[in-house]
Each structure stands twice: as C-alpha cells, then as structure tokens.
XYZ file of C-alpha atoms in Angstrom:
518
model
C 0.000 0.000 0.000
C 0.664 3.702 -0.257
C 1.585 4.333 3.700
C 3.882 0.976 3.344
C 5.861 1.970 0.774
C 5.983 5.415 2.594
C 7.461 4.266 5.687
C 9.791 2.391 4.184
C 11.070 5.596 2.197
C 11.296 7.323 5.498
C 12.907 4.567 7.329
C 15.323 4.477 4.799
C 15.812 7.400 4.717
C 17.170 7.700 8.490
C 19.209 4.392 7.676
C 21.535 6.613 5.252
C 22.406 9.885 7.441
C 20.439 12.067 4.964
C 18.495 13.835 7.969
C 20.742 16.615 8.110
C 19.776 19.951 9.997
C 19.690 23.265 8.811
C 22.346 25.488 9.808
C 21.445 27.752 12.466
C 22.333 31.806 12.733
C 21.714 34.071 15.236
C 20.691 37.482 14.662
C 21.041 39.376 17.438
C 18.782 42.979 17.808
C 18.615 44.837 20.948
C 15.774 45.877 22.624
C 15.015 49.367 23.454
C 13.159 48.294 27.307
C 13.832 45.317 29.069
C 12.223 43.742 31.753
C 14.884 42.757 34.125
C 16.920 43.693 37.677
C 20.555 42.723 38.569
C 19.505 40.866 41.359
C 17.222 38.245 39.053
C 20.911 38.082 36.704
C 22.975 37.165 39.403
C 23.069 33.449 40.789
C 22.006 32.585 44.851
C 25.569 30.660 44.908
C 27.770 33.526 43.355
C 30.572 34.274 46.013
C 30.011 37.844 46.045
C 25.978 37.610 46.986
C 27.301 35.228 49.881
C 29.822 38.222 50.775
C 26.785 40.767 50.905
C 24.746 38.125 52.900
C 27.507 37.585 55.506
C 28.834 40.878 55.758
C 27.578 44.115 57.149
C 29.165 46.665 55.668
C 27.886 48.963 57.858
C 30.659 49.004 60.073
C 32.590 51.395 57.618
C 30.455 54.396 58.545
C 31.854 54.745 61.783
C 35.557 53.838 60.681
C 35.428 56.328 57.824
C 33.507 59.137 59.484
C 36.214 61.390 60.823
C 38.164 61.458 57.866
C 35.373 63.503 55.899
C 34.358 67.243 56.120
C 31.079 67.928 57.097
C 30.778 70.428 54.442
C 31.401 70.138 50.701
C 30.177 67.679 47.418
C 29.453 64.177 48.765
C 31.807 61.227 48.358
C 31.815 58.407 46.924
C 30.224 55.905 49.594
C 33.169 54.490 51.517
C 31.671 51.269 51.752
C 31.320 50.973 47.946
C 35.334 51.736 47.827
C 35.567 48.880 49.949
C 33.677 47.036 48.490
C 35.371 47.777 45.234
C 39.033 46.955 46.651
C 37.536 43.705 47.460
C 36.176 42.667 44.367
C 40.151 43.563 42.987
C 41.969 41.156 45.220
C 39.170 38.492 45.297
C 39.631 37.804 41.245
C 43.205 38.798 41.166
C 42.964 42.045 39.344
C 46.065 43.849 40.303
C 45.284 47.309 37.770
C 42.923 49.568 39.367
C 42.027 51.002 35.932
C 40.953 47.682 34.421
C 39.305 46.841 37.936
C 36.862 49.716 36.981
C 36.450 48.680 33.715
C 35.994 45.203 35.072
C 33.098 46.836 36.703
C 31.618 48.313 33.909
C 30.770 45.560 32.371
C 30.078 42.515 35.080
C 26.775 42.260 36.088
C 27.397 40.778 39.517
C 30.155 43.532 40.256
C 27.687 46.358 39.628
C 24.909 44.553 41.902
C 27.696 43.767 44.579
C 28.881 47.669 44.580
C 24.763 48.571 44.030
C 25.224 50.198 40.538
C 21.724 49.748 37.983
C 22.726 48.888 34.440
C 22.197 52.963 33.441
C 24.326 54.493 36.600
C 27.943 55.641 35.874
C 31.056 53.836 37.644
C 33.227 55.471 39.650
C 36.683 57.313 38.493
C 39.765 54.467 39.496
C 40.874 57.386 41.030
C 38.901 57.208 44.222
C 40.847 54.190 45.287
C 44.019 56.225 45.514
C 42.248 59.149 47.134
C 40.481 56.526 49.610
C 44.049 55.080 50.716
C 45.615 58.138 51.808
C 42.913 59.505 53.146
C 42.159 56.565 55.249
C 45.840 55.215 56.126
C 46.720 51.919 57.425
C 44.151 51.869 60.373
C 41.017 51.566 58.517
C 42.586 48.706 57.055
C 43.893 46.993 59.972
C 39.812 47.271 61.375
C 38.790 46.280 57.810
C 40.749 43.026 58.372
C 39.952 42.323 62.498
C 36.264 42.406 60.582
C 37.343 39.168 58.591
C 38.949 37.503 62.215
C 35.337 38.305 63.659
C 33.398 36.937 60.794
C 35.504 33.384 60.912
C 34.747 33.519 64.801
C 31.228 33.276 63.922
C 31.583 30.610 61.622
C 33.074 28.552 64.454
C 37.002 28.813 62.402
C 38.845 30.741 65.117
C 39.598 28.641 68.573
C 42.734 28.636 70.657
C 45.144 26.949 70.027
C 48.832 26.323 68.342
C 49.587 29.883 66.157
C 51.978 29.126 63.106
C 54.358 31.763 62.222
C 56.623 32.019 59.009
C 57.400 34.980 56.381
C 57.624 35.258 52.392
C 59.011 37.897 50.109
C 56.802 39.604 47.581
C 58.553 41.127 44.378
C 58.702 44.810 44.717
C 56.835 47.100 41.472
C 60.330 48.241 40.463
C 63.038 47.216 38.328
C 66.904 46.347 39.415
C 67.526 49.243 36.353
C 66.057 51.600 38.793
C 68.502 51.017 41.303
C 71.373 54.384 41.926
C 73.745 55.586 44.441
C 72.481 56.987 47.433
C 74.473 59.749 46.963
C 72.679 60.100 43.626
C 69.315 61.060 45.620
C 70.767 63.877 48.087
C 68.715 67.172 46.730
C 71.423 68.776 44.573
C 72.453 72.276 45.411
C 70.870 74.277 42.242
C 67.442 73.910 40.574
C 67.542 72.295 37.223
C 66.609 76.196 35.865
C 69.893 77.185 37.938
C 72.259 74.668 37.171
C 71.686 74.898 33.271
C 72.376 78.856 33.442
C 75.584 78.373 35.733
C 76.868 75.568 33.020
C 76.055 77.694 30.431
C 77.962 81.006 31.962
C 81.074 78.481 32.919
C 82.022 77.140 29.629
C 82.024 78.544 26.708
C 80.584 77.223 23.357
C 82.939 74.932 21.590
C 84.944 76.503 18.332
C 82.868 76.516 14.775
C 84.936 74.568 12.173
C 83.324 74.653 8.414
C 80.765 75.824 10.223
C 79.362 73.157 11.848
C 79.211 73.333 16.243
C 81.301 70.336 17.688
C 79.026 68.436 19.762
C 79.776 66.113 22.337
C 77.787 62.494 21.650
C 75.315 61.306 23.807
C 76.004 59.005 26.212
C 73.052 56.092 25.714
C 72.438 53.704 28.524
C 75.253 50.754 27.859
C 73.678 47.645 28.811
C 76.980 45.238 29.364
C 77.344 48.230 32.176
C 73.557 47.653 33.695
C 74.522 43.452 33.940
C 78.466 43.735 35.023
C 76.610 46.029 37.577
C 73.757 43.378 38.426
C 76.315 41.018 39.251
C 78.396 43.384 41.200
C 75.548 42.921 43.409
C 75.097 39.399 43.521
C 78.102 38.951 44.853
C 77.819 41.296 47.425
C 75.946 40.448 50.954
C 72.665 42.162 50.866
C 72.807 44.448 53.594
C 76.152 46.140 52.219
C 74.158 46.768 48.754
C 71.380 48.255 50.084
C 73.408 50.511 52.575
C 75.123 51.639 48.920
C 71.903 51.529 46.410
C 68.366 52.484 46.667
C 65.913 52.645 44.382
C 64.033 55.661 42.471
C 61.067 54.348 42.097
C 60.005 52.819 44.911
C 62.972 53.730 47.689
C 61.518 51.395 50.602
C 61.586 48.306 48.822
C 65.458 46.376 49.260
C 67.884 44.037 47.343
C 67.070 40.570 48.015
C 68.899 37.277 46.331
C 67.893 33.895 46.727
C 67.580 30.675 44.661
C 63.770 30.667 44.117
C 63.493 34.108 43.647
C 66.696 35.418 41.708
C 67.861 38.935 42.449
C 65.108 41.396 42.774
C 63.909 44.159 44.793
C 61.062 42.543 47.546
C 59.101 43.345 50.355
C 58.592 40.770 53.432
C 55.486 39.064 54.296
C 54.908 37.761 58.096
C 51.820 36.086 58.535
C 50.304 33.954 61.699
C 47.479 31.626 61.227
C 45.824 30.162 63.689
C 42.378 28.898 64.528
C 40.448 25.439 63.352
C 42.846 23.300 61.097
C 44.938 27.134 60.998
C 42.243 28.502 58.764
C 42.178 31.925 60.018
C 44.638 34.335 59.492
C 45.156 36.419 62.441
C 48.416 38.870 62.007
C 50.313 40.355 58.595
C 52.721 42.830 59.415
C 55.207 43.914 56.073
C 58.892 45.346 56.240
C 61.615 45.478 53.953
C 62.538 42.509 51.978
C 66.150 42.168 54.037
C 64.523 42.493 57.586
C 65.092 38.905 59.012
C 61.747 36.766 60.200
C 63.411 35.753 63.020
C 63.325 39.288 64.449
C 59.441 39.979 64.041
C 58.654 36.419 66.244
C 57.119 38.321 68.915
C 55.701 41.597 67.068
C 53.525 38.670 64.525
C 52.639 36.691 68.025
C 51.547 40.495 69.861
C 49.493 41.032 66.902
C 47.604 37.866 66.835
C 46.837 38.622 70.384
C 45.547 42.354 69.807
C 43.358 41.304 66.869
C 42.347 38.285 68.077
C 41.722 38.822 72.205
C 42.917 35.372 72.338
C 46.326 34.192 74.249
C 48.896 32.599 72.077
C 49.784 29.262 74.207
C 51.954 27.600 71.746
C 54.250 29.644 68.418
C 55.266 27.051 65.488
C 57.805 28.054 63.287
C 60.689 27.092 61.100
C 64.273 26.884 62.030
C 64.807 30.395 61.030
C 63.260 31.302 64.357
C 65.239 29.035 66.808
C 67.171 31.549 68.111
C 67.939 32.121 72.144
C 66.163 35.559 72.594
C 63.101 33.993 70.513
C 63.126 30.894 73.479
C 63.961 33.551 76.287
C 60.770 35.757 75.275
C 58.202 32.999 74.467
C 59.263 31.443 77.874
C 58.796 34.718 80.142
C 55.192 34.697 77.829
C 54.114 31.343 79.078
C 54.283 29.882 75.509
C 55.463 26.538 74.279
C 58.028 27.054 71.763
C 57.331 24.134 68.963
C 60.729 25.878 66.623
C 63.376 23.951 65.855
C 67.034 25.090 66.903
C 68.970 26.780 64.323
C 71.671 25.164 64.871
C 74.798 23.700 62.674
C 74.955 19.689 62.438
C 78.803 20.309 61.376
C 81.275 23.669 62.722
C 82.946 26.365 60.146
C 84.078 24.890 57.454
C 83.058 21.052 57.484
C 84.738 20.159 60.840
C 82.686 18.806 63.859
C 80.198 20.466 64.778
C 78.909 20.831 68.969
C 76.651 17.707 68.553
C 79.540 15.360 68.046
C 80.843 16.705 72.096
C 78.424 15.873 74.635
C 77.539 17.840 77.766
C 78.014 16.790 81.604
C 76.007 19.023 84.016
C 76.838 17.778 87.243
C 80.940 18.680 86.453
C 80.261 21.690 83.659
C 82.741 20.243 81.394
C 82.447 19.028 77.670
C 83.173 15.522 76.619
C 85.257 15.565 73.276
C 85.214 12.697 70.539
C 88.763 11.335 71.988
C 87.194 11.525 75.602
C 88.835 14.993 76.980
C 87.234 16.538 79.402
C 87.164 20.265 77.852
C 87.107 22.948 80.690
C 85.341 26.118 81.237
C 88.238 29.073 79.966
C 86.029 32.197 79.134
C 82.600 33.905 79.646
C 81.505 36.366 76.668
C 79.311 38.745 78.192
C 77.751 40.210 74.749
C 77.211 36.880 73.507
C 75.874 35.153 76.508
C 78.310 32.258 75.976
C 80.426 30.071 77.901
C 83.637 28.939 76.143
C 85.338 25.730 76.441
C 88.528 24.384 75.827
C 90.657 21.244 76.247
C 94.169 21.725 78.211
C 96.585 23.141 76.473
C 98.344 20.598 73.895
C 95.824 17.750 74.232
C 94.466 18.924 70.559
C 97.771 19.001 68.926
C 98.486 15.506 69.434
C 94.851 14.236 68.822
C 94.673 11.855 65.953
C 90.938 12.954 65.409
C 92.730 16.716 65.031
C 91.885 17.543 61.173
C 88.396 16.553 61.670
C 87.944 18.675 64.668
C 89.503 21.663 63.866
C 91.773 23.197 61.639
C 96.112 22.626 62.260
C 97.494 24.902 65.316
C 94.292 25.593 66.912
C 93.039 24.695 70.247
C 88.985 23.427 69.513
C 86.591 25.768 71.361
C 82.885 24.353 72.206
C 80.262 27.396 73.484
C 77.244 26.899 75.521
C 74.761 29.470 75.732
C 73.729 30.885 79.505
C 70.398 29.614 78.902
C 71.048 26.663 76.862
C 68.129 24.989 79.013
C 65.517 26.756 76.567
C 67.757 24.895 73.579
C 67.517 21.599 74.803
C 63.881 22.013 76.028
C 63.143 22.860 72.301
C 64.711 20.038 71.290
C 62.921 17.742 73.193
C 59.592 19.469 72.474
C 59.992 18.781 68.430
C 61.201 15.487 69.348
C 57.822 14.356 70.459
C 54.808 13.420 69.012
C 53.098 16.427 69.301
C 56.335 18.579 68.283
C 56.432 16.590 65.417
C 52.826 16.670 63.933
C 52.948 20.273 64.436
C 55.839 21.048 62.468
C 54.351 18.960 59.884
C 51.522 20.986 59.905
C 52.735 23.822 59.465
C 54.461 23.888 56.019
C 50.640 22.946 54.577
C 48.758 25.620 56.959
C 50.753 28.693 56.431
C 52.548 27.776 53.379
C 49.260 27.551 51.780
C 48.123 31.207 52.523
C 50.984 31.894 50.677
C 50.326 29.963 47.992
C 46.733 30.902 47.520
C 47.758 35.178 48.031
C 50.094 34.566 44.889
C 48.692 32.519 42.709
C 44.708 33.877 43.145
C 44.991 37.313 44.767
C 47.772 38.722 43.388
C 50.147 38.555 46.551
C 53.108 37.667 44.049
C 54.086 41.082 43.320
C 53.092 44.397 44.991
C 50.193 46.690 43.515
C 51.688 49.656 45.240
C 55.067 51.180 45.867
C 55.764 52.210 49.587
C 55.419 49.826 52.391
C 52.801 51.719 54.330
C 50.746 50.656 51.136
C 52.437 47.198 50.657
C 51.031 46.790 54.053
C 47.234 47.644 53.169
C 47.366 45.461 50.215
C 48.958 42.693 52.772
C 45.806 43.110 54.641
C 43.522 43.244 51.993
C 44.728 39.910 50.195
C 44.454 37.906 53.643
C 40.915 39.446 54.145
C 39.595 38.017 51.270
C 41.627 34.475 52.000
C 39.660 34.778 55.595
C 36.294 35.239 53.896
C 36.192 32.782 51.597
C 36.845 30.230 53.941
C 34.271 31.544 56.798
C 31.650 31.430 53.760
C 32.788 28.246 53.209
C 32.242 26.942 56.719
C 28.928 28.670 56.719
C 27.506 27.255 53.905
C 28.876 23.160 55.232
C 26.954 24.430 58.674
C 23.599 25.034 56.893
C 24.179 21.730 54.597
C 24.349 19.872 57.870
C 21.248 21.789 59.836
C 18.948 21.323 56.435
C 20.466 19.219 53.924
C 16.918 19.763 51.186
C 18.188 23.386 51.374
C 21.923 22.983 50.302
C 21.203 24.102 46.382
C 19.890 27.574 48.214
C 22.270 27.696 50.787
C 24.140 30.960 50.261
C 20.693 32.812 49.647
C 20.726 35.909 52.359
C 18.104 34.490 54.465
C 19.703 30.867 54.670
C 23.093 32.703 55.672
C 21.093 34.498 58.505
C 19.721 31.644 59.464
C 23.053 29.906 60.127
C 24.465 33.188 61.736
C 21.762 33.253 64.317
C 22.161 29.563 64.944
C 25.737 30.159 65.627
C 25.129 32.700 67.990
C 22.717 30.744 70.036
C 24.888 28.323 70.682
C-alpha cells in the first residue's frame, strides 16, 4: 500500500544519514526596554551575593567618618570603595584602571557595589584618594572584621599559632637602582644649574661651520649586567646601605635561589584557629629584615586582633634563636621551633653535637674523651667557652676533623642553653612533630593561595605603608572565603533539602543566628 511503501522511504531514509539539519544563525537585535533587575541576573551561589549576605558593611560608617568634612560635594560611599578593593583582590585584578572597567561591564560587580545597568562607575581614582585619606588603620579594622566573621563561623579557637614569612617582588626594576648619593637634593634647581653651566664654559669653536658636539652618552647595557652582578656577589645588607631605588625607595635588594635577584618586600603572617584557617596577624617590612626578628611583634598582633592568648608559636628553624626561646618562655608559651643550629662547625669540621655535655661537672666531653674545661665567659654573647688543656688537641689523631692545624677546639654553651635543649625535646615528640608537619601545609598555603589567586606575588603599590594595606587586603579576602565556606557546610548539615539555596541571604542568617545561640 501507499503508507507501506511510505514508511519504508522514510525509514530508509534515516538508515543513510540524509536527515541533516539546517544550519542555524543568530541574529542578534537589541531591545530598546527590558524587563529585568541585577539581582534576578545574578546566581544565589555567586561568592560575592554570599559576601553581601555575611557581611555588614555597615561598620565602615563609623571607621570612615572622621576622615570627611562635614561640608562640601558628597563622596563616593566608603563602603562601595571597599567594596570595590575587594572585588580587585578576590579575582586577582592587580590594575585599578581595568578593575573599573571590570566593573563596567560585570553584572554581579555592579549589583555587589549597588550600581543599575544605566548608573555611571566610579573614576579608578577614588581608590588612591580613599588610601591616603584613610591610612593603614582603617585597614587593619577592615581586616579584624574578617577575624570576627571566621569567629562566627566557628574557624577561630585557641590553640597552636603558626608563624613564618615570604618575600613579595617589589613594582620596580633592578635598572632603577642608583647611588644613594645620587638622591641627596642637589644644590641648584635644574633652571639654575643649566644657566651656571652655560655662563662656565664657553661654546665649543665653529669649524666649516658646523658646532662640535659632544655624543650622547646612551644607557650601555653590558654596564647595567656587570653592575647586576656586582651585586650578587655582594651580601645584601652592604648593597642596600650603597643603592636604593628611584622608584620605589623602601623596597630592598634581596637574592635567593627561588626568587633570583630582585627588589622585595617581606610578608609575616600567623594563622591560627580550626585546622589554621584563620589568618590572624600580617605585618610587612623590607625585603632584608630577618623573620626571626618579628617572632614576637607577629605573636603580639595575633593577640591584639584576636583577644585570644597565644599558648603555643610554630615556626621554622629560622626562628630558633635564644632571645626567641627567652621571650616565648617569660610569655608562658610553648616554643614548637626547631634550633637553628649547625649539624657540622665552620668549614666542614665537627660540629657541637659530636661533644656531649656533663652538668653535674660543667665540662664538655670531646670525641677522643677529653674533658674540655670552662676558659672564658663572653658577656655580649651570653656564651660560655670551652677548651681542652693546652696541647691535648695538637696531638689528637681525630685533630683535622675537629679543627683546623694549630688551633686549640673551642665548644660554646649558651647561659640559657636549658631553653635549647627544652626545644629540642619538644619537636622530638609526638606532638612537636605533627605540628611542624603541619605547618608547612597551613601557612605555606596562605601563601600559595595570596600569589597565585589574589595577586600577593608582586606588589600593587610602591611604599610599604601601602604594601602593608594590600597585605591586609589579600588575607581578608583568603579569611572570607573560607568563613563562607564553613557557613555554607553548617547550613548543609542543619537542612540538607536546602543545600542548592544555601548561600541565599536568608539561609546565611539563618546559620548566623544559629551560631550565635549556641
């Protein structure tokens, strides 16, 4: 029949691929009205709506209020410039003029700042303005916000505080890099000096009357490197006592293997808190200042920000020094840092653990079995010196190993070498151990997550009063993701139907005012 032989067509039809769609092209033609709002474009689960839900901004007012007249134009909100700084170091965007154009265009940033589609961005300018008008304390209560906010989400409890310290590439170039001599205010004006060079020497003779001119002296190149490695050669505190930069003066010579020779700032950070989630203290200095040296400023911070007491400091080797062990114990704190001491002396001989220490007759036990006797106490040091009798060494077979030809071998022993070997003992154990084994994941990845996603790698600014804003900026943002984070895993667990609307404002509320009542 007629509908047989039909469906057979068709059916073999699909058998041979020759059901083939048309191509498809969009034509796109604007509308001149739209029915729409930003808050219908922008998703429950998008990280800034769950910023706006857990934070009140509201706290600004009060922080900003006394550095505005009470006459003149308005400003721009301050909590919209704060807002706006956070939306930079939360996606990484380290140019403040392609922030605001950033802006412009995202629909989420203009309903996180509270722009409409038709309303005109703010000049990048305002963030400058904003800094300097505010200064570094505005900050520092900006960031004690983000310690609060991970207190509520149950992240911040006492316990051990890790401590350690990262350089951050300066916004300058070695090229930069003159004299200091260079920068002393010169005697004349530039309008001065010309006319007094110009009075002193006279114009140079005309031959075939053409004007001799001396050539130009261009910037050699084979100079700038010969004078790059002059430096690396050089310790670093003797080439910054002789170099400084123009462009950004505060910022300091550094050299190391993973970084290369550069100009840097330092980073000190403490975490602390539940698994060391919360970061608590950011102080930056120079790039030479040594981490070991900041120990108790990072630990006084955490305290002051925190109102919490800091019962036991982790930390690297870098830290084991005596006066770090003297102040944490007059602090009551547990000092979980290994000793920075040498396993072998100057030069590849023996170092002090290969002599061994008897209390009860304060006397050294060499490798040959000489008893090596108190000689010498240097007061500036706080050291005790000991030495064998003279002309044991010099017939010691064990002599080239222990120290070099013609020398007498000299052990020292701190005053306080209790605090040492307390340390020691403290690593040693089970707890030392798991601790120092948590720390290189805990504060090595703030690190890690400040320069790879929030721009922490290099600095945005030059001066370290602003190095240290944009410190405290990029671990604000590091604290608020994770208390969102937390949040959002407490609601899953008090209504689990509700976990594809958990960072809606209400649910976030929700889980706020359950925290608090309990």
């Amino acid at each position: 029949s007629t509908s047989v032989r039909l469906f057979d067509i068709i059916r073999q039809y699909h058998r041979e691929g020759r059901h083939k769609h048309m191509m498809g092209k969009r034509v796109f033609a604007p509308k001149l009205y739209y029915q729409l709002s930003l808050d219908q474009l922008v998703p429950q689960n998008h990280i800034l709506r769950q910023i706006a839900s857990t934070v009140d901004f509201s706290f600004v007012y009060p922080l900003a209020k006394s550095h505005y007249s009470y006459t003149g134009q308005p400003s721009v909100d301050p909590v919209v410039i704060f807002k706006t700084m956070l939306i930079g170091y939360l996606y990484g965007i380290t140019s403040e003029r392609r922030l605001m154009g950033e802006i412009q265009v995202n629909l989420a940033y203009r309903w996180f700042l509270g722009y409409d589609l038709d309303e005109l961005i703010p000049d990048h300018s305002v963030l400058t303005k904003a800094r300097s008008r505010f200064g570094v304390s505005v900050f520092e209560k900006f960031f004690e916000r983000s310690i609060q906010i991970c207190a509520q989400a149950g992240l911040l409890t006492e316990g051990p505080v890790y401590v350690d310290a990262t350089h951050v590439t300066a916004a300058a170039s070695l090229d930069s890099l003159v004299k200091r001599e260079e920068t002393v205010k010169p005697p004349y004006s530039a309008k001065d000096f010309i006319r007094k060079v110009y009075n002193e020497n006279q114009p140079p003779p005309e031959v075939d009357g053409t004007v001799k001119q001396m050539p130009a002296t261009a910037p050699n190149r084979e100079s700038k490197d010969r004078h790059h490695t002059e430096m690396k050669g050089k310790p670093q505190g003797k080439t910054n006592e002789k170099y400084v930069s123009r462009t950004d003066p505060e910022a300091t010579v550094v050299h190391n293997a993973r970084g290369g020779l550069r100009l840097a700032y330092k980073a000190h950070v403490a975490v602390s808190g539940k698994r060391g989630l919360v970061v608590t203290a950011a102080i930056a200095t120079t790039g030479i200042t040594g981490e070991e040296h900041l120990l108790n400023d990072v630990l006084q911070s955490h305290t002051r920000h925190t109102g919490m007491p800091v019962k036991q400091a982790v930390a690297d080797t870098r830290y084991g020094m005596l006066a770090n062990y003297t102040t944490l114990e007059q602090a009551g704190i547990a000092a979980f840092i290994p000793p920075h001491d040498r396993t072998n002396g100057v030069n590849g001989f023996w170092g002090r653990d290969h002599f061994r220490y008897v209390p009860e007759q304060d006397v050294y036990l060499c490798p040959a079995g000489q008893s090596m006797k108190c000689f010498g106490i240097s007061l500036g040091k706080k050291r005790v010196l000991y030495r064998c009798d003279p002309g044991i060494c010099r017939v010691c077979q064990s002599h080239n190993k222990c120290t070099p030809p013609g020398n007498p071998r000299t052990v020292t022993r701190f005053f306080d070498q209790r605090l040492i070997e307390e340390a020691k003992e403290r690593i040693e154990s089970p707890v030392g151990k798991e601790l120092i084994r948590q720390r290189k994941t805990r504060i090595e990845g703030i690190f890690a997550l400040g320069k790879e996603l929030h721009g922490l790698r290099r600095t945005r600014l030059m001066g370290r009063w602003k190095v240290q804003i944009q410190l405290w900026m990029t671990v604000t943002v590091i604290n608020l993701k994770r208390a969102i984070k937390a949040l959002t895993a407490r609601l899953e667990r008090v209504d689990p139907k509700r976990t594809n609307n958990s960072s809606s404002p209400i649910a976030i509320t929700v889980v706020l005012s359950f925290i608090a009542a309990n």
